[in-house]
Coordinates of C-alpha atoms in Angstrom, one line a residue:
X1 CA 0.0 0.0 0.0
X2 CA 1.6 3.4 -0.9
X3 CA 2.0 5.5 2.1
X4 CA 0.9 9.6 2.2
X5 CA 1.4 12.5 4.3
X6 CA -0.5 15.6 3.9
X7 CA 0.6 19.1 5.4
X8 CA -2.0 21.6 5.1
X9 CA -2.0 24.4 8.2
X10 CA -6.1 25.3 7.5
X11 CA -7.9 22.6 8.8
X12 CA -11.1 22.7 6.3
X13 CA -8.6 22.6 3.4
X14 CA -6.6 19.6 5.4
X15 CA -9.8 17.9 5.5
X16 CA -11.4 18.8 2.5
X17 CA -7.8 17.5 0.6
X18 CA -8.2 14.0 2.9
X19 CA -11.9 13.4 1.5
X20 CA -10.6 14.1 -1.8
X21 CA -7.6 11.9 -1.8
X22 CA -9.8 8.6 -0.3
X23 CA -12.1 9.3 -3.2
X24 CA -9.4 9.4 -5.7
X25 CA -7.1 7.2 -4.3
X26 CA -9.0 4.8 -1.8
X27 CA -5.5 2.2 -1.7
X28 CA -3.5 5.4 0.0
X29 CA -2.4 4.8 3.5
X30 CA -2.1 8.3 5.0
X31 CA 0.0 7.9 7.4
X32 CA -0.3 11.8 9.1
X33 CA -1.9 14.7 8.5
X34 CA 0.0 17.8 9.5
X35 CA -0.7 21.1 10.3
X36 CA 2.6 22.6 10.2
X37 CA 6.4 22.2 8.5
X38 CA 7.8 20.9 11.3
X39 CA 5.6 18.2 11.9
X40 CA 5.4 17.4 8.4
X41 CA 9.3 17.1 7.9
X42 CA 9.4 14.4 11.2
X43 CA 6.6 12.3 9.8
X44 CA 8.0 11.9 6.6
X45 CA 11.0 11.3 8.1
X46 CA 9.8 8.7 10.2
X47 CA 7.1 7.3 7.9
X48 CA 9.0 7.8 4.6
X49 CA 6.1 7.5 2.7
X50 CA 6.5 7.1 -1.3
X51 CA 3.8 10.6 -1.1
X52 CA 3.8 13.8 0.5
X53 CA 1.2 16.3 -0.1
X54 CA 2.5 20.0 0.9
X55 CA 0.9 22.9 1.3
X56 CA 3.5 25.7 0.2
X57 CA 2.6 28.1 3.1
X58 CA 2.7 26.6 6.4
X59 CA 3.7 27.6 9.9
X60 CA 7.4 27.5 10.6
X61 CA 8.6 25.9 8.1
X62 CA 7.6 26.2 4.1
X63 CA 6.5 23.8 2.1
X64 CA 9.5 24.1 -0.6
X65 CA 11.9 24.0 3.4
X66 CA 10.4 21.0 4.6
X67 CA 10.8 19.7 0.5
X68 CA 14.8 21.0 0.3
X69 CA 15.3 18.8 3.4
X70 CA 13.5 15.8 2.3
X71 CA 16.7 15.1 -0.4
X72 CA 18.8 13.8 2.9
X73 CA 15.5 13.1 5.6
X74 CA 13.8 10.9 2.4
X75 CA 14.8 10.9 -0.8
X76 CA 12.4 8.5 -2.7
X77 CA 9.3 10.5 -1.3
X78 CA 7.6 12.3 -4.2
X79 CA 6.1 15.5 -3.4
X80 CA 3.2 17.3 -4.8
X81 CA 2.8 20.9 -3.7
X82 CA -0.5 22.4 -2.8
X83 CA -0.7 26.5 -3.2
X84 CA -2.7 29.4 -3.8
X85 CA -2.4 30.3 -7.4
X86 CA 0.6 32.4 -8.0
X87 CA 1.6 32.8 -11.8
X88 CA 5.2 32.5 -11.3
X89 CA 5.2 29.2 -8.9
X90 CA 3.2 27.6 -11.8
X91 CA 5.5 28.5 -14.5
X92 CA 8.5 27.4 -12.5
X93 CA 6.6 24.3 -11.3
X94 CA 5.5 23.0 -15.2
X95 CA 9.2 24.3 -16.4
X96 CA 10.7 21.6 -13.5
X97 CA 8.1 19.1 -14.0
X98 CA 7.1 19.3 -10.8
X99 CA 3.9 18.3 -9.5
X100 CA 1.2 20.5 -8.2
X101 CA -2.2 21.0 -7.3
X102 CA -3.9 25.1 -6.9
X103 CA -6.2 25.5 -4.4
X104 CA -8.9 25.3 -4.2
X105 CA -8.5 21.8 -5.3
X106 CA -10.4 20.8 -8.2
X107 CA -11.2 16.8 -8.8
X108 CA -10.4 16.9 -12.3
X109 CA -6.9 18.4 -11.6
X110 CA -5.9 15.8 -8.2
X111 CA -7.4 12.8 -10.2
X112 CA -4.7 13.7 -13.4
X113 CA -2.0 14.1 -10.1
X114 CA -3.0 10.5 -8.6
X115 CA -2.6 8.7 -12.3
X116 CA 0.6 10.1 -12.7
X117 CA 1.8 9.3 -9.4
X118 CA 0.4 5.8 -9.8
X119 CA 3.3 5.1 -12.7
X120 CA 6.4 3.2 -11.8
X121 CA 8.7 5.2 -13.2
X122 CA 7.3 8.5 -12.7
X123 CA 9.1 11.3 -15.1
X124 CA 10.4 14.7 -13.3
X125 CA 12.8 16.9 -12.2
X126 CA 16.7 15.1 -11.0
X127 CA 17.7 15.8 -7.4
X128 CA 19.8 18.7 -8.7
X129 CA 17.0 20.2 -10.8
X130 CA 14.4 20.0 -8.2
X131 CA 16.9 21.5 -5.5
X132 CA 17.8 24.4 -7.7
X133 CA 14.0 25.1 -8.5
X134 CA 12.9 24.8 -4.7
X135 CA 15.8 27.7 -3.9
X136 CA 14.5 29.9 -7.0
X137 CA 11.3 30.1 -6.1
X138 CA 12.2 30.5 -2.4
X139 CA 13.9 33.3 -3.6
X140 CA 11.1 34.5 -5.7
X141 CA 8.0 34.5 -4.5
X142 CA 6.6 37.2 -2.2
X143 CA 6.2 36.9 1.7
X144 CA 2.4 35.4 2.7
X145 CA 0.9 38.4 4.3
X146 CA 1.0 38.6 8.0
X147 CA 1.3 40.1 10.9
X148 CA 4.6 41.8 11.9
X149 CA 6.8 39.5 14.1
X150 CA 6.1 39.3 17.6
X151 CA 8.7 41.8 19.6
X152 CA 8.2 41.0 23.1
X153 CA 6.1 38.6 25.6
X154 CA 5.0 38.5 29.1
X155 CA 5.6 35.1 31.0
X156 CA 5.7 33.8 34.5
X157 CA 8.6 32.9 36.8
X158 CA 6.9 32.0 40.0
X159 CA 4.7 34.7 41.6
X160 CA 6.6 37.2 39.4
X161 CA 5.4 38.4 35.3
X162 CA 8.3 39.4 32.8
X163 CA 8.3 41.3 30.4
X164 CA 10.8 40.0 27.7
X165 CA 12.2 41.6 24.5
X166 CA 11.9 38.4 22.0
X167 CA 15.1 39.1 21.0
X168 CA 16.6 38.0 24.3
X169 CA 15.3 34.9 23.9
X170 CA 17.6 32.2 23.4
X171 CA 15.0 29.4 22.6
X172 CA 11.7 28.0 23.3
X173 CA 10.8 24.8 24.5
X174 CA 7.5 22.9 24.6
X175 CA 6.2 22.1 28.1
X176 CA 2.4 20.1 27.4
X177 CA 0.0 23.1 26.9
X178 CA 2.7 25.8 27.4
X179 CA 6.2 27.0 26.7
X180 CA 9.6 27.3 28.3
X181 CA 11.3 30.6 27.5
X182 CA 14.8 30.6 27.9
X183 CA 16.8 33.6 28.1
X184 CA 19.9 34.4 29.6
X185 CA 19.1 35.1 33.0
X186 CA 17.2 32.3 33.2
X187 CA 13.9 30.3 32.6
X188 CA 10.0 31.7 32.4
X189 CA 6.9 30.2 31.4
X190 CA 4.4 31.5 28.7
X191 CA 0.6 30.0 28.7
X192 CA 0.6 29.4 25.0
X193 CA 1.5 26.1 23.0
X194 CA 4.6 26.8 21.4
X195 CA 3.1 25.8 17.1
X196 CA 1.1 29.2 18.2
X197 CA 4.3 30.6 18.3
X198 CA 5.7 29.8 14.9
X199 CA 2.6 32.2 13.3
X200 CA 4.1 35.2 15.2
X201 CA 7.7 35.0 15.6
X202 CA 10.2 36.2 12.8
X203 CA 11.2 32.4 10.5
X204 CA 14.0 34.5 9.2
X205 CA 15.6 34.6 13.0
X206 CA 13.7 31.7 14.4
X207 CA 14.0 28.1 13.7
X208 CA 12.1 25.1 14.6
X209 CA 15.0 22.1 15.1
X210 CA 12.9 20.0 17.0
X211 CA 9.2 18.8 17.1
X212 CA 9.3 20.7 20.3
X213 CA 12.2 23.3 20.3
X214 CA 12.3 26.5 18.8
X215 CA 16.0 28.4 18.4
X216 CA 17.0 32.4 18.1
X217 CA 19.8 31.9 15.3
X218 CA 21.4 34.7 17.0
X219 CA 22.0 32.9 20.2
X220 CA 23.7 29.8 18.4
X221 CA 27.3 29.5 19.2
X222 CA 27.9 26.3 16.5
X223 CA 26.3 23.0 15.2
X224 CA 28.0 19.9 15.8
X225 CA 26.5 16.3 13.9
X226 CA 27.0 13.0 16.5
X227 CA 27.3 9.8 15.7
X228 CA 24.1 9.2 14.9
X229 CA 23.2 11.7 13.1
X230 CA 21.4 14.3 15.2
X231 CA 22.5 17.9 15.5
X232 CA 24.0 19.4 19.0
X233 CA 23.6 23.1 19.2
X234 CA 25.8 25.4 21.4
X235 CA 24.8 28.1 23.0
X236 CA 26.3 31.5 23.3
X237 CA 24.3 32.5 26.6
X238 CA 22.9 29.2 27.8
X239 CA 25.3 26.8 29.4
X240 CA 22.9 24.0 28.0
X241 CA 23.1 22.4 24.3
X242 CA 20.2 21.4 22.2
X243 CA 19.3 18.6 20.5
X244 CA 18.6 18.7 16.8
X245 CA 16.4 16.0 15.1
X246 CA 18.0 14.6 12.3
X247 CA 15.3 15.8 9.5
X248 CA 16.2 19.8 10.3
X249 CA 20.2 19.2 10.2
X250 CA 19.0 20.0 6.7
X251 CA 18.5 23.4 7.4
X252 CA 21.7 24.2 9.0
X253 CA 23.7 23.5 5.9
X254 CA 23.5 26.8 3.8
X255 CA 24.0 28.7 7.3

């Protein structure tokens, strides 16, 4: 049984997409259905399913991120992006071969996607192409709209409420329903899950490198890779290091 994951951040477009696909597909296994890059790049990882359906815009990181780390995280899965119609991602996606589907999804269009990606030797874009198209258009295409980045955040430490600049902060961590700011002067604790926080704070400064760890760029000291594979991050104000999954060393390579 070929095995799908499906990232898609708005939930009646996630599950509008899943209806679709059992219709179309009804032998598809998907494995996970995501709601943000993160999550997406650690179940293909972990699933490597021949399929992933990506939605280009997605919390933390990007559709075309998560697919740039999938040449090392896995290789054989074939992705199909999933965007709002944008003249130039579709010229540069037919010019790669690369396969797509506009929203909103039209049955005529995802049926054409499933027959081709029902073939055994499916034709498109080398490795090289595909990785050269994904930086292009990264380069290329506008900024989704949103809010300006989050510039400070109150949290708790005990009895007491801080006030901290979100620049100070050296990384987030996931604690159940809240989050674990780390700064330099020590720990506080913000009553918000921390995906909530990958809408608001700046992707260009913040990175997700763990399904539930968030990094300021500017507070990494180095990288290191272990024997098996994961990542080890040093930090220039935390005496701590931080573990990398193996899927987002990917990221860390054009730094």
């Amino acid at each position: 049984m070929t095995k799908c994951v499906v990232a898609e951040d708005e939930a009646l477009l996630r599950e509008s997409l899943l209806g679709m696909l059992a219709e179309a597909w009804p032998e598809l296994e998907v494995v996970a259905a995501c709601e943000d890059g993160g999550s997406a790049l650690e179940a293909i990882a972990a699933h490597q399913p021949e399929v992933a359906f990506l939605d280009i815009r997605m919390p933390g990181l990007t559709g075309l991120e998560v697919a740039t780390a999938l040449a090392e995280a896995s290789p054989h899965t074939r992705v199909v992006f999933v965007t709002a119609y944008d003249q130039y991602a579709v010229d540069a996606f037919e010019r790669g071969a690369v396969d797509y589907l506009l929203k909103p999804v039209a049955r005529e269009r995802l049926l054409a996607t499933v027959a081709r990606l029902k073939q055994r030797a499916p034709a498109g874009a080398d490795p090289a192409q595909l990785a050269a198209l994904l930086e292009q258009l990264g380069r290329a295409l506008p900024a989704a709209s949103r809010q300006p980045p989050l510039v400070w955040l109150t949290a708790s430490s005990g009895a007491e409420t801080r006030l901290i600049m979100v620049d100070d902060v050296a990384y987030f961590q996931s604690d159940s329903k809240y989050t674990v700011v780390m700064t330099q002067q020590g720990e506080s604790l913000l009553r918000k899950p921390i995906r909530e926080l990958l809408d608001v704070l700046d992707p260009n400064i913040f990175k997700q490198i763990h399904r539930s760890t968030i990094v300021n760029l500017k507070a990494i000291a180095s990288v290191a890779r272990d024997e098996s594979g994961r990542g080890i991050v040093k930090l220039r104000t935390r005496p701590e290091t931080l573990s990398v999954s193996q899927p987002f060393m990917t990221l860390f390579k054009n730094m």
